[in-house]
Coordinates of C-alpha atoms in Angstrom, one line a residue:
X1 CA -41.4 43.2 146.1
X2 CA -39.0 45.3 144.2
X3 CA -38.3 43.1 141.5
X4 CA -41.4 42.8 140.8
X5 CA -42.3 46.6 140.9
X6 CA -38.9 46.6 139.1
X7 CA -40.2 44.4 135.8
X8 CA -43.6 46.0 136.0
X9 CA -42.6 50.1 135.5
X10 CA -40.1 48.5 132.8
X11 CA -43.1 47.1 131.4
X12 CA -45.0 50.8 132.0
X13 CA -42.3 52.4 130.5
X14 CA -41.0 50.5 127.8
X15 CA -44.7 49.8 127.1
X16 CA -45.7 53.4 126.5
X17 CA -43.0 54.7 124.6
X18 CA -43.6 51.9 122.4
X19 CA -47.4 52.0 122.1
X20 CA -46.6 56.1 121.4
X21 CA -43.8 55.2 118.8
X22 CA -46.0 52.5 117.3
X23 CA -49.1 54.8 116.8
X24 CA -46.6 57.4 115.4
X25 CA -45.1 55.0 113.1
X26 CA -48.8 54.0 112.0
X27 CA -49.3 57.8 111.4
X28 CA -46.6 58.4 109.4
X29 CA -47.1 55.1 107.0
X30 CA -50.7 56.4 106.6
X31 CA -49.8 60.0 105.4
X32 CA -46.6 58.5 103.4
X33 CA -48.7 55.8 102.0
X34 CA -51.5 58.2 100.8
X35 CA -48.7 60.8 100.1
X36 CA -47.4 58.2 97.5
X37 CA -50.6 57.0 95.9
X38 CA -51.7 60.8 95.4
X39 CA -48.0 61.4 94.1
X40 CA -48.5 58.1 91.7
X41 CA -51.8 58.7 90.6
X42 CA -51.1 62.7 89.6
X43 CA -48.1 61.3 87.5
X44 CA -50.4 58.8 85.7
X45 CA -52.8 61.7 85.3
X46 CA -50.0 63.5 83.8
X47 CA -48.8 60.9 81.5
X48 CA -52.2 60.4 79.7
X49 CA -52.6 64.1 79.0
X50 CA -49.4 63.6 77.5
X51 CA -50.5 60.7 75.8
X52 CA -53.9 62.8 74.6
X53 CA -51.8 65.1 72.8
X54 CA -50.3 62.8 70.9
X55 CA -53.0 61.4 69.8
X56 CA -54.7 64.5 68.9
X57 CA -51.5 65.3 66.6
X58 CA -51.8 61.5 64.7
X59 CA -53.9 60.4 62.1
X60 CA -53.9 56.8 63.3
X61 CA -52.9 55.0 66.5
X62 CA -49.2 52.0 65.7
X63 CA -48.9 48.8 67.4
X64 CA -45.3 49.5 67.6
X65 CA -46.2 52.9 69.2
X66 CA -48.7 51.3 71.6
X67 CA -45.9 48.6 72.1
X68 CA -43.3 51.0 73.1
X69 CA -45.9 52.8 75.9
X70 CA -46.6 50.2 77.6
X71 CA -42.7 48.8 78.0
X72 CA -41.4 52.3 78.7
X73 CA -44.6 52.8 81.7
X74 CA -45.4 49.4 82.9
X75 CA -48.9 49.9 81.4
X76 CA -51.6 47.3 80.0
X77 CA -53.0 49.3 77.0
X78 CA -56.7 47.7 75.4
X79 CA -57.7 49.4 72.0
X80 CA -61.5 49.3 70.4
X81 CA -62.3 50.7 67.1
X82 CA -66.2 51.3 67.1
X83 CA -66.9 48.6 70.2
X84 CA -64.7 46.0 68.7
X85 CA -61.3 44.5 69.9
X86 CA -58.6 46.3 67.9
X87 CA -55.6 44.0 66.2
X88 CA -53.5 45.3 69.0
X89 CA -55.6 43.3 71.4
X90 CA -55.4 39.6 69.7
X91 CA -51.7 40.0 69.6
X92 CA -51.1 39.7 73.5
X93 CA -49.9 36.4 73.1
X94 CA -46.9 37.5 70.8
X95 CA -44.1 39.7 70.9
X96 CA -45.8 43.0 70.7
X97 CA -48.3 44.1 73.9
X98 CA -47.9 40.8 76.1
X99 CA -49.3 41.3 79.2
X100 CA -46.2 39.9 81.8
X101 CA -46.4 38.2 85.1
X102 CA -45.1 41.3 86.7
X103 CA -47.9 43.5 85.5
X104 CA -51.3 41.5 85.8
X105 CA -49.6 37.8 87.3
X106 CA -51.3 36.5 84.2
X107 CA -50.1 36.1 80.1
X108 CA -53.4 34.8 78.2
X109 CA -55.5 36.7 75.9
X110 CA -58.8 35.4 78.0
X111 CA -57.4 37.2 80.7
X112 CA -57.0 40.3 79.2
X113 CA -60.1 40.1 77.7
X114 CA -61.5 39.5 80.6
X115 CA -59.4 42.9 82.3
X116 CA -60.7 44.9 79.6
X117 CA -64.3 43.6 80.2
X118 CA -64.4 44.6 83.9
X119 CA -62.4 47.5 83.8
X120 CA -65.1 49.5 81.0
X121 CA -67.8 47.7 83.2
X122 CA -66.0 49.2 86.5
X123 CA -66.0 53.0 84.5
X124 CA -69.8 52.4 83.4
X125 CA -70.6 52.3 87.1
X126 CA -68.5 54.8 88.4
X127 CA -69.4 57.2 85.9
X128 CA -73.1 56.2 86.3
X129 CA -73.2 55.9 90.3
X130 CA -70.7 59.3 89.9
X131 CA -69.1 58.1 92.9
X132 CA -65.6 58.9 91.2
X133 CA -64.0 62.2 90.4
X134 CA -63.6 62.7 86.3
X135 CA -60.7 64.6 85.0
X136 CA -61.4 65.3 82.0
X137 CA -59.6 67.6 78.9
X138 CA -61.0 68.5 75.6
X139 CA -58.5 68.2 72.6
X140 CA -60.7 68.5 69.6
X141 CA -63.2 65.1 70.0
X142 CA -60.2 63.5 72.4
X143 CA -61.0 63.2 76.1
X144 CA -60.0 61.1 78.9
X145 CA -61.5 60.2 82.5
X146 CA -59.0 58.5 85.2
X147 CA -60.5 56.4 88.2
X148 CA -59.2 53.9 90.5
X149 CA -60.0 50.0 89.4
X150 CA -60.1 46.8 91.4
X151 CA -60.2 43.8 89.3
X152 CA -62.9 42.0 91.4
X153 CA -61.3 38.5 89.7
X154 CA -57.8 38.9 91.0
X155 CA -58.1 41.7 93.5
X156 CA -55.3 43.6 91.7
X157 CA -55.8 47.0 92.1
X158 CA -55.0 49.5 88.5
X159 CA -55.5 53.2 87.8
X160 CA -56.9 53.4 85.0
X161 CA -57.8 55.8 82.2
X162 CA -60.4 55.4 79.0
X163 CA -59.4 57.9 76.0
X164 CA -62.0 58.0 73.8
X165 CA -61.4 59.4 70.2
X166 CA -64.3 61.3 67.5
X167 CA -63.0 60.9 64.4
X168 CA -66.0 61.7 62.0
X169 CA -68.3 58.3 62.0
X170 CA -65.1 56.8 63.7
X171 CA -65.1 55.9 67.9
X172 CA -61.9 54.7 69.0
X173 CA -61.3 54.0 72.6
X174 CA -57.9 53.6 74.5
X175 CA -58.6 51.9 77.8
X176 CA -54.8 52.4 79.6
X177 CA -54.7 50.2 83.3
X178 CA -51.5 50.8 85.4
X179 CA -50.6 48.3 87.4
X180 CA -49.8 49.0 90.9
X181 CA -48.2 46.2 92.0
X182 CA -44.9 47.9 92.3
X183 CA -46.0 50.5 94.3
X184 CA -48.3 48.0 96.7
X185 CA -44.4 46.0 97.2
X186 CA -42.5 49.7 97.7
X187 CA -45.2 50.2 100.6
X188 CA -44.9 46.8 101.8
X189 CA -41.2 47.2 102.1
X190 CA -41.5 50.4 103.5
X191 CA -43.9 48.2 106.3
X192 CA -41.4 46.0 107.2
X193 CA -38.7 48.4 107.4
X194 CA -40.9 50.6 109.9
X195 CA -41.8 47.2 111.1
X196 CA -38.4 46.0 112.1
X197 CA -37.5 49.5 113.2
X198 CA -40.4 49.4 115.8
X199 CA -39.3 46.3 117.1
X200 CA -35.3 47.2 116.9
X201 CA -36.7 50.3 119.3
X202 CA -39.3 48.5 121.1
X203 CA -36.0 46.2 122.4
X204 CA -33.9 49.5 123.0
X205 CA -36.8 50.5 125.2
X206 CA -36.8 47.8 127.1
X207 CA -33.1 47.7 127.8
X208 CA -33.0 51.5 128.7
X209 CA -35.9 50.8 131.1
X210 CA -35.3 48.1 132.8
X211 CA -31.7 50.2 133.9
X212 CA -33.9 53.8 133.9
X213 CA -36.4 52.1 136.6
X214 CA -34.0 50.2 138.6
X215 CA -31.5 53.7 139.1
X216 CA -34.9 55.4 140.0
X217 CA -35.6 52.1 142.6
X218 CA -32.7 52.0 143.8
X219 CA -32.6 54.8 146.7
X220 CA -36.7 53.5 147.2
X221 CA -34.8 50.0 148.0
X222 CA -32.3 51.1 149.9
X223 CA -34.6 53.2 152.4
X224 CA -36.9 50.6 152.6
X225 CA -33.9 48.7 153.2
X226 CA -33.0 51.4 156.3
X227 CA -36.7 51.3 157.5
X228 CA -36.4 47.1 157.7
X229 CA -33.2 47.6 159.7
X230 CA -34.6 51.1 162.1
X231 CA -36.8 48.8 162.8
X232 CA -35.0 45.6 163.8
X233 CA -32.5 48.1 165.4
X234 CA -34.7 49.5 167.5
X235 CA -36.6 46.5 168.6
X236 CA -33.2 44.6 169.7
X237 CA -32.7 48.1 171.6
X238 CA -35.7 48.1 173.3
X239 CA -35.4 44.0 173.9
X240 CA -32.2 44.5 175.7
X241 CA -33.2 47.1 178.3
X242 CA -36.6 45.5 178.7
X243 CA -34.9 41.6 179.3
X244 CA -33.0 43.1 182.0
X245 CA -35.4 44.8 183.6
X246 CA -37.9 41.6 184.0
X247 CA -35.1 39.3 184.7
X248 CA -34.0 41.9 187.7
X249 CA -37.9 42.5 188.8
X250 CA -37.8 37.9 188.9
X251 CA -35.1 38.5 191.2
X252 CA -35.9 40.9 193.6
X253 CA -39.4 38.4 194.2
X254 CA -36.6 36.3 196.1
X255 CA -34.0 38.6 197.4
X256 CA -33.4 40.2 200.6
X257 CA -33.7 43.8 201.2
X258 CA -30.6 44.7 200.8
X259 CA -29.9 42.7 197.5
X260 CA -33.5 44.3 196.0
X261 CA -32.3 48.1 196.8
X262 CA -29.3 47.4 194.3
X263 CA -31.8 45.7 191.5
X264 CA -34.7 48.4 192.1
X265 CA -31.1 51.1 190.9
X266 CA -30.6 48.8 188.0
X267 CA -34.5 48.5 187.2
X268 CA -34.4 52.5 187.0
X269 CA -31.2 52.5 184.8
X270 CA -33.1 50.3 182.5
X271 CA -35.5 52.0 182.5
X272 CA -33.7 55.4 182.2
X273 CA -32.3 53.8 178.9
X274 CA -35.5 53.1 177.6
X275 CA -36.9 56.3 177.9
X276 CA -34.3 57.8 176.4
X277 CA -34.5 55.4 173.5
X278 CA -38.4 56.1 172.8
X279 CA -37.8 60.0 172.9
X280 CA -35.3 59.9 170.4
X281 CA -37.7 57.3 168.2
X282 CA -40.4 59.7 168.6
X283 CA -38.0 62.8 167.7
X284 CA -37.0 60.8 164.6
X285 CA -40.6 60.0 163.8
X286 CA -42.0 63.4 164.0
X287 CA -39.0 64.4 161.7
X288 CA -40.6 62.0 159.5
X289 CA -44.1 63.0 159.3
X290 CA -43.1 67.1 159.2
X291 CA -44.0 67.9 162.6
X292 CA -40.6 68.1 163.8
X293 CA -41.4 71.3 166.1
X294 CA -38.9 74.2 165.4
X295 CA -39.3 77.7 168.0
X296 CA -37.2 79.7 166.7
X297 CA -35.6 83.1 168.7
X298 CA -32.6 85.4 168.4
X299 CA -29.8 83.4 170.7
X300 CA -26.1 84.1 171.4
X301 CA -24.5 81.0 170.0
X302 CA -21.2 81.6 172.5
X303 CA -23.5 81.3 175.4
X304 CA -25.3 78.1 174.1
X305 CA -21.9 76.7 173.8
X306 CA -20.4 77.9 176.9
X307 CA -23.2 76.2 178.6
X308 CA -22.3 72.8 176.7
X309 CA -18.6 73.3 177.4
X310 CA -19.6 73.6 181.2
X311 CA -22.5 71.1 181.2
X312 CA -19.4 68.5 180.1
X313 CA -16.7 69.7 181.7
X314 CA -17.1 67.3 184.9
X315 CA -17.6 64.6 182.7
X316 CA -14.4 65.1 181.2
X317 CA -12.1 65.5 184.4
X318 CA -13.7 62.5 185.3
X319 CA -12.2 60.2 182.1
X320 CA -9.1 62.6 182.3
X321 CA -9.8 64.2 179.3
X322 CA -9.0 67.6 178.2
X323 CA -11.9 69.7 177.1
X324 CA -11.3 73.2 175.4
X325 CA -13.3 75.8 174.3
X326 CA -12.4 78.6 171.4
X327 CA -14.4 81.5 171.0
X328 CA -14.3 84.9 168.9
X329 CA -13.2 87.8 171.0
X330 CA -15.2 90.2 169.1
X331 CA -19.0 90.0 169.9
X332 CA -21.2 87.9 167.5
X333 CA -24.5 88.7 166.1
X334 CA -27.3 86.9 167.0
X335 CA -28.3 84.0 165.3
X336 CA -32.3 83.3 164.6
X337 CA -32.7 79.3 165.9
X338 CA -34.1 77.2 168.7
X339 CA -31.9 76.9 171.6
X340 CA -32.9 74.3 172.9
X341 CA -32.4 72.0 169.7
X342 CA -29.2 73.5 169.0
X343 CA -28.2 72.8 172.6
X344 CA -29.0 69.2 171.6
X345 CA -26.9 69.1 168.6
X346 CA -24.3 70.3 171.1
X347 CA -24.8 68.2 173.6
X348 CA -24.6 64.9 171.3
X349 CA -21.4 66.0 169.4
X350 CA -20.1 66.2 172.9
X351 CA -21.3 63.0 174.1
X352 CA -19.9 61.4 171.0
X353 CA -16.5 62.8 171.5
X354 CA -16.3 62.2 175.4
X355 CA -17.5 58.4 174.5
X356 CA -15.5 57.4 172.4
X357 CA -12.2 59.5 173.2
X358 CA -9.0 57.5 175.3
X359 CA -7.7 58.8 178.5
X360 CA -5.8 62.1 178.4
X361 CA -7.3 62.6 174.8
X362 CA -8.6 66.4 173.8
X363 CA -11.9 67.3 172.8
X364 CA -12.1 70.6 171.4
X365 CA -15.6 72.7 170.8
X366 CA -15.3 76.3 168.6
X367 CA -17.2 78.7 167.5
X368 CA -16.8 81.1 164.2
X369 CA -18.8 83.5 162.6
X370 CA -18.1 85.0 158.8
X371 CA -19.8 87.9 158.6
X372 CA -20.3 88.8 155.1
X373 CA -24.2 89.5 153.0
X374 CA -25.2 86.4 155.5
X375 CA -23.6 85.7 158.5
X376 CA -22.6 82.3 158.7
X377 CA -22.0 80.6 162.2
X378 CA -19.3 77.4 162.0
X379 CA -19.5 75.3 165.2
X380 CA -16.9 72.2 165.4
X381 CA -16.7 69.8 168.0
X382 CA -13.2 67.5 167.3
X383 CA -11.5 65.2 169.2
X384 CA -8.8 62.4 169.2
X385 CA -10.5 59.6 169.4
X386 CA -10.2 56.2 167.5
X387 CA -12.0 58.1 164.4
X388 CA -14.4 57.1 161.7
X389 CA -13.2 55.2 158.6
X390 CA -14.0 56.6 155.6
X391 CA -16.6 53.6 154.4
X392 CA -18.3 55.1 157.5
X393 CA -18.9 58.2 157.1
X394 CA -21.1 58.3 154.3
X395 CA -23.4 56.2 156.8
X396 CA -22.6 57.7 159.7
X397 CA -26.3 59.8 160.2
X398 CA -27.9 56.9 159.3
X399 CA -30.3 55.7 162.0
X400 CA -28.7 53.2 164.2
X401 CA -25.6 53.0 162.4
X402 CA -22.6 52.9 164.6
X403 CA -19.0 51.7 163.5
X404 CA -18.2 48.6 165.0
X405 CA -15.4 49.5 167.4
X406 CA -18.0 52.0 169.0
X407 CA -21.1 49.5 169.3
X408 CA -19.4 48.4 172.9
X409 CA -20.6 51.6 174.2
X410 CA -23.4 51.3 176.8
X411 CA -26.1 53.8 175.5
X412 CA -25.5 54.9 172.4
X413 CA -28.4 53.7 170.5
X414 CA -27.0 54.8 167.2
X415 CA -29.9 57.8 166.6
X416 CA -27.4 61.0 168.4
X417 CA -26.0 61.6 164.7
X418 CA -29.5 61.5 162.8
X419 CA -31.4 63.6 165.9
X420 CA -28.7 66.2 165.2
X421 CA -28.5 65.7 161.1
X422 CA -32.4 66.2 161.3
X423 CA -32.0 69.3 163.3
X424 CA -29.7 70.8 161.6
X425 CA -31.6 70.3 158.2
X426 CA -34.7 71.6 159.7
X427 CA -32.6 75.0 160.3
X428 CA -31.5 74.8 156.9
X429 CA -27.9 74.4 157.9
X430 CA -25.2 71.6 157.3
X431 CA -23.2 68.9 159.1
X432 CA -20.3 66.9 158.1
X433 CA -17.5 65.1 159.6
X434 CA -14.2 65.0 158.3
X435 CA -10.7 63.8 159.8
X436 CA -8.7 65.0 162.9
X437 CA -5.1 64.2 161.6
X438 CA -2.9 62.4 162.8
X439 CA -5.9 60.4 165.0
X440 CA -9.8 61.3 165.8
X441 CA -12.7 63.2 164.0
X442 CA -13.7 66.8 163.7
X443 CA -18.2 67.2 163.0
X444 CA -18.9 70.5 161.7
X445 CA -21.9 72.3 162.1
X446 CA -22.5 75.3 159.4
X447 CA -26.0 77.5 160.3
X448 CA -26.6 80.5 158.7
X449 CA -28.8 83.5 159.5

């Protein structure tokens, strides 16, 4: 189940930032791209009105000159003199004004004939349809109008600009087409650049997500983890108490009076475990759900723990333990809390320590209070026991977790720790364990108020 949630918000992730960076990518090649044809088409502009004036300061147009334009510019230059093809025009096929590969795909005079043909037909209908912006500049009988030009027999795409001279009884006309094949490969470059750099990125997404998402599943896997093994815990809790108590009720069906009065004690023992088993699963679960009930009043935290200390006192001199208690000898303040679940925290740090303390050990329970802008109340409960190691501890208010040398003790369910952990939290306080050097384990309980 987590793997697959695991591949799928990779996907989610690395899928959206890439859908975002591919859409901004498409954003910027559409601004860039039109940023560079505007760029490109107001140089061209500029050239020809360069071009205009000198032609308005000559007498007569040269090959050579002509020649030398369109080398230096890349351009295809067509020249009529009253509607017919100028020399310039027939000598394509030589060494002045050949139209290249690299400017049309295409070196024969029928095709630039045929250029020049569809190019003053393409300015005919723009001009007539005026579906094209006309620059235009006066320069005494020399103007010039630049548009955008598909050749509809090769699809190349030109912009293009028709001078036409008045010279007296004289029409001249200079049709100028640049190519923009050079600019179409600069933006198909600039494509596959942005292209690779989208999938470069796209890949980088991916890796980052996949280990983003499986850090953020991680503590969702490991509780779920916990819930699967609360719940297997408590079951084999509840089996155990549950097995004896049918296998004792078989027996008393057969057994004599006297044997039954001992299995009815065991049946109640059982069942003594039990209950306390489901109260502290239904503690735990009300924690869960944030109805973990909290009646808070102003207590004397010395007399809650006197009451502990004497509550366990018996139970000590009976293991022949030692059981100590430290108090301030200045009065405390009171502390706002609910007695009764602070009493519980008590009483299962206590329980803990007796359990799983050897004969003639100590168990120690002390109280301090710092008094300072908040007072803050320090209750330990120590003891020289066998001790938790430290892989342990981090675990150690997990539900049913118990170290292994104490899971021989007879009902401890593993759920004291996380009962008091849970109470604590909900008065905003803090436990912790630590070491009791040279042997045993020291909980602390920190509550402010």
């Amino acid at each position: 189940m987590f793997r697959k949630a695991h591949f799928l918000f990779t996907l989610l992730c690395a899928g959206t930032t890439t859908a975002i960076m591919i859409f901004m990518s498409l954003l910027y090649l559409q601004v860039s791209e039109s940023s560079l044809y505007k760029n490109h088409f107001a140089s061209f502009r500029s050239d020809i009105s360069t071009i205009a004036s000198s032609l308005e300061q000559s007498t007569y147009v040269s090959m050579q000159w002509l020649a030398g334009l369109e080398a230096r510019n890349s351009y295809l230059i067509f020249v009529t003199d009253n509607d017919k093809p100028f020399l310039y025009n027939t000598l394509r096929n030589g060494t002045v004004g050949t139209v290249t590969d690299e400017q049309s795909g295409n070196t024969n005079d029928s095709f630039g004939q045929s250029l020049l043909t569809e190019s003053l037909q393409a300015y005919d209908l723009m001009f007539e349809s005026e579906t094209v912006i006309s620059y235009s500049s006066n320069y005494f009988g020399i103007h010039h109008d630049e548009y955008e030009f598909t050749s509809p027999s090769t699809g190349e795409r030109y912009y293009s600009s028709l001078i036409d001279i008045e010279r007296g009884q004289t029409h001249s006309r200079i049709l100028i087409l640049n190519p923009l094949v050079g600019l179409q490969t600069q933006i198909s470059h600039q494509r596959l650049l942005f292209l690779l750099l989208d999938i470069l990125a796209a890949l980088a997404f991916s890796v980052f997500s996949w280990f983003f998402t499986g850090r953020l599943l991680k503590p969702l896997q490991q509780n779920h983890e916990d819930q699967m093994q609360f719940i297997a815990s408590a079951s084999h809790e509840l089996r155990t108490p549950l097995s004896v108590i049918l296998a004792t009720t078989e027996c008393c069906v057969t057994a004599s009076p006297q044997e039954q009065a001992g299995f009815f004690q065991t049946i109640r023992k059982e069942g003594g475990r039990m209950n306390t088993l489901i109260d502290d699963l239904l503690t735990l679960a009300r924690s869960d759900i944030s109805r973990f009930l909290i009646e808070k009043k102003d207590v004397e935290l010395d007399t809650l723990c006197t009451n502990a200390f004497e509550a366990f006192e018996p139970l000590c001199r009976r293991k022949n333990l030692t059981l100590s208690l430290s108090l301030p000898d200045v009065p405390l303040p009171r502390l706002s809390c609910d007695p009764d679940r602070i009493a519980q925290v008590l009483s299962i740090l206590l329980h803990n320590a007796v359990s799983y303390t050897p004969e003639n050990g100590l168990v120690t329970l002390s109280l301090t209070c710092r008094q300072d802008r908040k007072n803050l109340f320090e209750i330990t409960v120590s003891d020289t026991g066998m001790g938790i190691p430290d892989s342990d501890k981090k675990r150690i208010f997990s539900r049913f977790y118990r170290a292994e040398k104490a899971r021989s003790a007879k009902g401890h369910f593993g759920l004291g720790l996380s009962i008091a952990h849970e109470i604590v939290s909900a008065h905003h306080g803090k436990i912790s364990v630590q070491d009791n050097l040279p042997c045993g384990s020291v909980f602390v309980v920190r509550l402010t108020g």
